[in-house]
mmCIF file of C-alpha atoms in Angstrom:
data_model
loop_
_atom_site.group_PDB
_atom_site.id
_atom_site.type_symbol
_atom_site.label_atom_id
_atom_site.label_comp_id
_atom_site.label_asym_id
_atom_site.label_seq_id
_atom_site.Cartn_x
_atom_site.Cartn_y
_atom_site.Cartn_z
ATOM 1 C CA ASP A 1 -15.129 13.511 3.616
ATOM 2 C CA THR A 2 -11.680 12.202 3.531
ATOM 3 C CA ALA A 3 -11.440 8.703 5.150
ATOM 4 C CA VAL A 4 -7.602 8.970 5.865
ATOM 5 C CA SER A 5 -6.072 12.231 5.859
ATOM 6 C CA GLN A 6 -2.488 13.085 6.338
ATOM 7 C CA THR A 7 -0.554 16.608 6.684
ATOM 8 C CA PRO A 8 1.465 17.944 5.490
ATOM 9 C CA LYS A 9 1.139 16.840 1.832
ATOM 10 C CA TYR A 10 4.667 18.035 1.169
ATOM 11 C CA LEU A 11 7.480 18.570 3.375
ATOM 12 C CA VAL A 12 10.990 19.904 2.264
ATOM 13 C CA THR A 13 13.680 20.079 4.850
ATOM 14 C CA GLN A 14 17.285 20.024 5.469
ATOM 15 C CA MET A 15 19.480 17.105 6.727
ATOM 16 C CA GLY A 16 19.482 16.896 10.352
ATOM 17 C CA ASN A 17 16.209 18.479 11.088
ATOM 18 C CA ASP A 18 13.125 17.017 13.052
ATOM 19 C CA LYS A 19 10.007 16.651 11.417
ATOM 20 C CA SER A 20 6.542 15.106 12.131
ATOM 21 C CA ILE A 21 3.889 13.889 10.029
ATOM 22 C CA LYS A 22 -0.072 13.470 11.320
ATOM 23 C CA CYS A 23 -2.631 11.084 10.244
ATOM 24 C CA GLU A 24 -6.370 10.808 10.958
ATOM 25 C CA GLN A 25 -8.762 8.389 10.030
ATOM 26 C CA ASN A 26 -12.672 8.812 10.446
ATOM 27 C CA LEU A 27 -13.434 5.418 9.569
ATOM 28 C CA GLY A 28 -13.803 3.933 12.875
ATOM 29 C CA HIS A 29 -11.030 1.517 12.172
ATOM 30 C CA ASP A 30 -9.071 -0.025 14.931
ATOM 31 C CA THR A 31 -5.803 -0.559 13.180
ATOM 32 C CA MET A 32 -3.366 1.888 11.639
ATOM 33 C CA TYR A 33 -0.230 1.843 9.633
ATOM 34 C CA TRP A 34 2.762 3.672 8.228
ATOM 35 C CA TYR A 35 4.171 2.529 4.762
ATOM 36 C CA LYS A 36 7.057 4.199 3.074
ATOM 37 C CA GLN A 37 7.255 4.326 -0.943
ATOM 38 C CA ASP A 38 10.397 4.959 -2.413
ATOM 39 C CA SER A 39 11.328 6.224 -5.809
ATOM 40 C CA LYS A 40 10.771 3.052 -7.694
ATOM 41 C CA LYS A 41 7.069 3.043 -6.008
ATOM 42 C CA PHE A 42 7.892 0.157 -3.761
ATOM 43 C CA LEU A 43 5.573 0.237 -0.648
ATOM 44 C CA LYS A 44 7.024 -1.206 2.576
ATOM 45 C CA ILE A 45 5.486 -1.390 5.937
ATOM 46 C CA MET A 46 7.099 0.522 8.737
ATOM 47 C CA PHE A 47 4.746 0.597 11.767
ATOM 48 C CA SER A 48 1.211 -0.894 12.593
ATOM 49 C CA TYR A 49 -0.748 0.160 15.623
ATOM 50 C CA ASN A 50 -4.010 -1.565 16.867
ATOM 51 C CA ASN A 51 -5.994 0.377 19.278
ATOM 52 C CA LYS A 52 -3.134 2.557 20.298
ATOM 53 C CA GLU A 53 -0.753 -0.369 20.712
ATOM 54 C CA LEU A 54 2.177 -0.965 18.612
ATOM 55 C CA ILE A 55 1.752 -4.421 16.978
ATOM 56 C CA ILE A 56 4.325 -4.203 14.010
ATOM 57 C CA ASN A 57 7.814 -2.625 14.045
ATOM 58 C CA GLU A 58 9.730 -3.429 11.163
ATOM 59 C CA THR A 59 13.458 -2.916 10.811
ATOM 60 C CA VAL A 60 13.297 0.958 10.807
ATOM 61 C CA PRO A 61 16.000 3.392 12.336
ATOM 62 C CA ASN A 62 15.100 4.295 15.773
ATOM 63 C CA ARG A 63 15.025 8.002 14.338
ATOM 64 C CA PHE A 64 11.375 7.280 13.355
ATOM 65 C CA SER A 65 9.196 7.150 16.086
ATOM 66 C CA PRO A 66 5.356 6.574 15.899
ATOM 67 C CA LYS A 67 2.743 7.877 18.366
ATOM 68 C CA SER A 68 -0.987 7.005 18.583
ATOM 69 C CA PRO A 69 -2.791 9.034 21.117
ATOM 70 C CA ASP A 70 -6.044 7.404 20.126
ATOM 71 C CA LYS A 71 -7.249 4.897 17.722
ATOM 72 C CA ALA A 72 -8.213 7.448 15.124
ATOM 73 C CA HIS A 73 -4.571 9.034 15.004
ATOM 74 C CA LEU A 74 -1.038 7.789 14.302
ATOM 75 C CA ASN A 75 1.692 10.329 13.963
ATOM 76 C CA LEU A 76 5.165 9.815 12.707
ATOM 77 C CA HIS A 77 8.009 11.703 14.285
ATOM 78 C CA ILE A 78 11.499 11.621 12.479
ATOM 79 C CA ASN A 79 14.745 12.843 14.027
ATOM 80 C CA SER A 80 17.859 13.751 12.345
ATOM 81 C CA LEU A 81 16.528 13.485 8.764
ATOM 82 C CA GLU A 82 18.894 12.073 6.402
ATOM 83 C CA LEU A 83 18.933 12.226 2.453
ATOM 84 C CA GLY A 84 17.733 8.504 2.487
ATOM 85 C CA ASP A 85 14.716 9.389 4.142
ATOM 86 C CA SER A 86 13.226 11.283 1.291
ATOM 87 C CA ALA A 87 10.184 9.116 -0.080
ATOM 88 C CA VAL A 88 6.377 9.290 0.050
ATOM 89 C CA TYR A 89 4.957 8.176 3.356
ATOM 90 C CA PHE A 90 1.643 6.653 3.501
ATOM 91 C CA CYS A 91 -0.710 6.302 6.405
ATOM 92 C CA ALA A 92 -3.331 3.664 6.123
ATOM 93 C CA SER A 93 -6.026 1.991 8.456
ATOM 94 C CA SER A 94 -7.902 -1.253 8.410
ATOM 95 C CA GLN A 95 -11.037 -2.489 10.465
ATOM 96 C CA ASP A 96 -8.907 -4.729 12.527
ATOM 97 C CA PHE A 97 -5.600 -6.448 12.852
ATOM 98 C CA VAL A 98 -6.760 -9.748 11.916
ATOM 99 C CA GLY A 99 -6.834 -9.149 8.164
ATOM 100 C CA SER A 100 -10.143 -9.779 7.226
ATOM 101 C CA SER A 101 -10.656 -6.015 5.672
ATOM 102 C CA PRO A 102 -8.504 -4.085 3.080
ATOM 103 C CA LEU A 103 -6.271 -1.114 3.708
ATOM 104 C CA HIS A 104 -7.462 2.239 3.252
ATOM 105 C CA PHE A 105 -4.637 4.607 2.424
ATOM 106 C CA GLY A 106 -4.135 8.479 2.790
ATOM 107 C CA ASN A 107 -2.830 10.578 -0.075
ATOM 108 C CA GLY A 108 0.628 10.546 1.097
ATOM 109 C CA THR A 109 3.061 12.944 2.254
ATOM 110 C CA ARG A 110 5.975 13.595 0.003
ATOM 111 C CA LEU A 111 9.182 14.361 2.214
ATOM 112 C CA THR A 112 12.191 15.732 0.430
ATOM 113 C CA VAL A 113 15.344 15.887 2.657
ATOM 114 C CA THR A 114 17.948 18.450 1.234
ATOM 115 C CA GLU B 1 10.255 -13.574 4.229
ATOM 116 C CA ASP B 2 7.223 -12.744 2.457
ATOM 117 C CA LYS B 3 7.650 -12.020 -1.287
ATOM 118 C CA VAL B 4 5.563 -10.709 -4.218
ATOM 119 C CA VAL B 5 6.691 -10.625 -7.916
ATOM 120 C CA GLN B 6 4.629 -8.742 -10.263
ATOM 121 C CA SER B 7 5.145 -8.977 -14.131
ATOM 122 C CA PRO B 8 5.389 -7.128 -16.416
ATOM 123 C CA LEU B 9 6.922 -4.289 -14.691
ATOM 124 C CA SER B 10 5.331 -1.893 -17.400
ATOM 125 C CA LEU B 11 2.980 -2.041 -20.162
ATOM 126 C CA VAL B 12 1.859 0.156 -22.968
ATOM 127 C CA VAL B 13 -1.402 -0.510 -24.833
ATOM 128 C CA HIS B 14 -3.938 0.824 -26.827
ATOM 129 C CA GLU B 15 -7.371 1.951 -25.836
ATOM 130 C CA GLY B 16 -9.699 -0.941 -26.217
ATOM 131 C CA ASP B 17 -7.063 -3.661 -25.619
ATOM 132 C CA THR B 18 -7.525 -6.310 -23.026
ATOM 133 C CA VAL B 19 -4.521 -6.788 -20.581
ATOM 134 C CA THR B 20 -3.347 -9.294 -17.962
ATOM 135 C CA LEU B 21 -1.285 -8.362 -15.191
ATOM 136 C CA ASN B 22 0.543 -11.151 -13.219
ATOM 137 C CA CYS B 23 1.418 -11.496 -9.467
ATOM 138 C CA SER B 24 3.211 -14.392 -7.799
ATOM 139 C CA TYR B 25 4.021 -14.852 -4.166
ATOM 140 C CA GLU B 26 5.477 -16.605 -1.356
ATOM 141 C CA VAL B 27 4.318 -15.984 2.062
ATOM 142 C CA THR B 28 4.107 -17.830 5.381
ATOM 143 C CA ASN B 29 0.459 -19.135 6.160
ATOM 144 C CA PHE B 30 -1.310 -17.327 3.335
ATOM 145 C CA ARG B 31 -4.436 -15.299 4.469
ATOM 146 C CA SER B 32 -5.197 -12.972 1.357
ATOM 147 C CA LEU B 33 -4.054 -11.316 -1.651
ATOM 148 C CA LEU B 34 -5.135 -7.823 -2.578
ATOM 149 C CA TRP B 35 -4.943 -5.628 -5.545
ATOM 150 C CA TYR B 36 -4.521 -1.861 -5.631
ATOM 151 C CA LYS B 37 -4.633 0.745 -8.201
ATOM 152 C CA GLN B 38 -2.344 3.784 -7.633
ATOM 153 C CA GLU B 39 -2.814 6.926 -9.822
ATOM 154 C CA LYS B 40 -1.137 9.965 -8.462
ATOM 155 C CA LYS B 41 -1.718 9.656 -4.986
ATOM 156 C CA ALA B 42 -3.345 7.100 -2.658
ATOM 157 C CA PRO B 43 -3.412 3.225 -3.566
ATOM 158 C CA THR B 44 -7.028 2.513 -3.948
ATOM 159 C CA PHE B 45 -8.385 -0.852 -3.147
ATOM 160 C CA LEU B 46 -9.757 -3.136 -6.151
ATOM 161 C CA PHE B 47 -9.859 -6.645 -4.932
ATOM 162 C CA MET B 48 -9.490 -8.953 -2.010
ATOM 163 C CA LEU B 49 -8.965 -12.869 -2.795
ATOM 164 C CA THR B 50 -8.840 -15.511 -0.248
ATOM 165 C CA SER B 51 -10.126 -18.476 -2.102
ATOM 166 C CA SER B 52 -8.762 -20.198 -5.249
ATOM 167 C CA GLY B 53 -10.842 -20.273 -8.367
ATOM 168 C CA ILE B 54 -13.228 -17.555 -7.582
ATOM 169 C CA GLU B 55 -13.062 -14.745 -9.937
ATOM 170 C CA LYS B 56 -13.972 -11.404 -8.530
ATOM 171 C CA LYS B 57 -15.232 -8.797 -10.925
ATOM 172 C CA SER B 58 -15.980 -5.136 -10.956
ATOM 173 C CA GLY B 59 -16.899 -3.678 -14.202
ATOM 174 C CA ARG B 60 -14.169 -4.178 -16.823
ATOM 175 C CA LEU B 61 -11.622 -5.533 -14.121
ATOM 176 C CA SER B 62 -11.512 -9.139 -12.733
ATOM 177 C CA SER B 63 -9.213 -11.168 -10.767
ATOM 178 C CA ILE B 64 -8.682 -14.568 -9.620
ATOM 179 C CA LEU B 65 -6.300 -16.402 -7.300
ATOM 180 C CA ASP B 66 -4.611 -19.713 -7.745
ATOM 181 C CA LYS B 67 -3.404 -20.912 -4.237
ATOM 182 C CA LYS B 68 -1.537 -24.155 -5.482
ATOM 183 C CA GLU B 69 0.482 -22.307 -7.938
ATOM 184 C CA LEU B 70 0.885 -19.156 -5.768
ATOM 185 C CA PHE B 71 -0.365 -16.752 -8.276
ATOM 186 C CA SER B 72 -3.174 -14.181 -9.162
ATOM 187 C CA ILE B 73 -3.932 -12.398 -12.286
ATOM 188 C CA LEU B 74 -5.739 -9.055 -12.841
ATOM 189 C CA ASN B 75 -7.663 -8.799 -16.059
ATOM 190 C CA ILE B 76 -8.508 -5.396 -17.652
ATOM 191 C CA THR B 77 -10.831 -5.490 -20.776
ATOM 192 C CA ALA B 78 -11.749 -2.690 -23.245
ATOM 193 C CA THR B 79 -9.122 -0.629 -21.530
ATOM 194 C CA GLN B 80 -9.482 3.272 -21.423
ATOM 195 C CA THR B 81 -6.955 6.075 -20.720
ATOM 196 C CA GLY B 82 -8.254 6.192 -17.390
ATOM 197 C CA ASP B 83 -6.973 2.830 -16.432
ATOM 198 C CA SER B 84 -3.306 4.358 -16.787
ATOM 199 C CA ALA B 85 -1.873 3.727 -13.260
ATOM 200 C CA ILE B 86 0.287 1.468 -11.081
ATOM 201 C CA TYR B 87 -1.299 -1.825 -10.206
ATOM 202 C CA LEU B 88 0.108 -3.127 -6.955
ATOM 203 C CA CYS B 89 -0.605 -6.679 -5.750
ATOM 204 C CA ALA B 90 -0.042 -7.427 -2.085
ATOM 205 C CA VAL B 91 -0.203 -10.494 0.214
ATOM 206 C CA ARG B 92 -1.145 -10.827 3.756
ATOM 207 C CA PRO B 93 -0.015 -13.672 5.943
ATOM 208 C CA GLY B 94 -2.461 -15.231 8.507
ATOM 209 C CA THR B 95 -0.047 -14.096 11.520
ATOM 210 C CA ALA B 96 -0.150 -10.415 10.933
ATOM 211 C CA SER B 97 -2.156 -7.712 9.533
ATOM 212 C CA LYS B 98 0.619 -6.093 7.315
ATOM 213 C CA LEU B 99 0.741 -6.387 3.615
ATOM 214 C CA THR B 100 3.931 -7.088 1.680
ATOM 215 C CA PHE B 101 3.348 -5.259 -1.724
ATOM 216 C CA GLY B 102 5.110 -5.987 -4.983
ATOM 217 C CA THR B 103 6.948 -3.433 -7.166
ATOM 218 C CA GLY B 104 3.667 -2.814 -9.227
ATOM 219 C CA THR B 105 3.071 -2.895 -12.961
ATOM 220 C CA ARG B 106 3.113 0.668 -14.636
ATOM 221 C CA LEU B 107 0.206 0.468 -17.043
ATOM 222 C CA GLN B 108 -0.164 3.188 -19.673
ATOM 223 C CA VAL B 109 -3.299 3.404 -22.171
ATOM 224 C CA THR B 110 -2.541 5.304 -25.263
ATOM 225 C CA LEU B 111 -5.230 6.678 -27.871
#
């Protein structure tokens, strides 16, 4: 049973398109995250939601819009894709936002913008 | 801004060697430091450290934190080819749940 699952695994699209990545966790966690990992393997936080409420919003272009329909799901919609958006996007979850537990990561979505 | 620096950036060792990976950090109101192993896909959790001087151990891996000098080390003894991965260090401040990651140490274990 996959704890944090993301779809799709791979996404290849052209500049200017709009795309979405979906994430679901079955761990019963309250907090979910989106991280971006660039070509140098550097992982950087984008957003965090706790019980469907946005609690962290780093300096991310407003072309990126997260949505959390319930605490088990956190989706990421990206408008007007650019070449620089190419990266691996990881969803993660943790038991709470206080920070007493580790993050559990999904397997990532590799986005390639051509 | 929180900062994590890992060294070395990459390392090649022979199977059976012992390695030490380093992580130094700057964080506002430190809460915890975490180590992850990343092979091809998801980073997988190894250790979470909150107190200085207490070693955490799991098989051949161990880690310790020094909150005074602001660093942590991850030791791997009797390395195996399956230890080849990127090892990521991350810190978490007391005021937010987010983790700030270092750029990782790429470890390659050869036969």
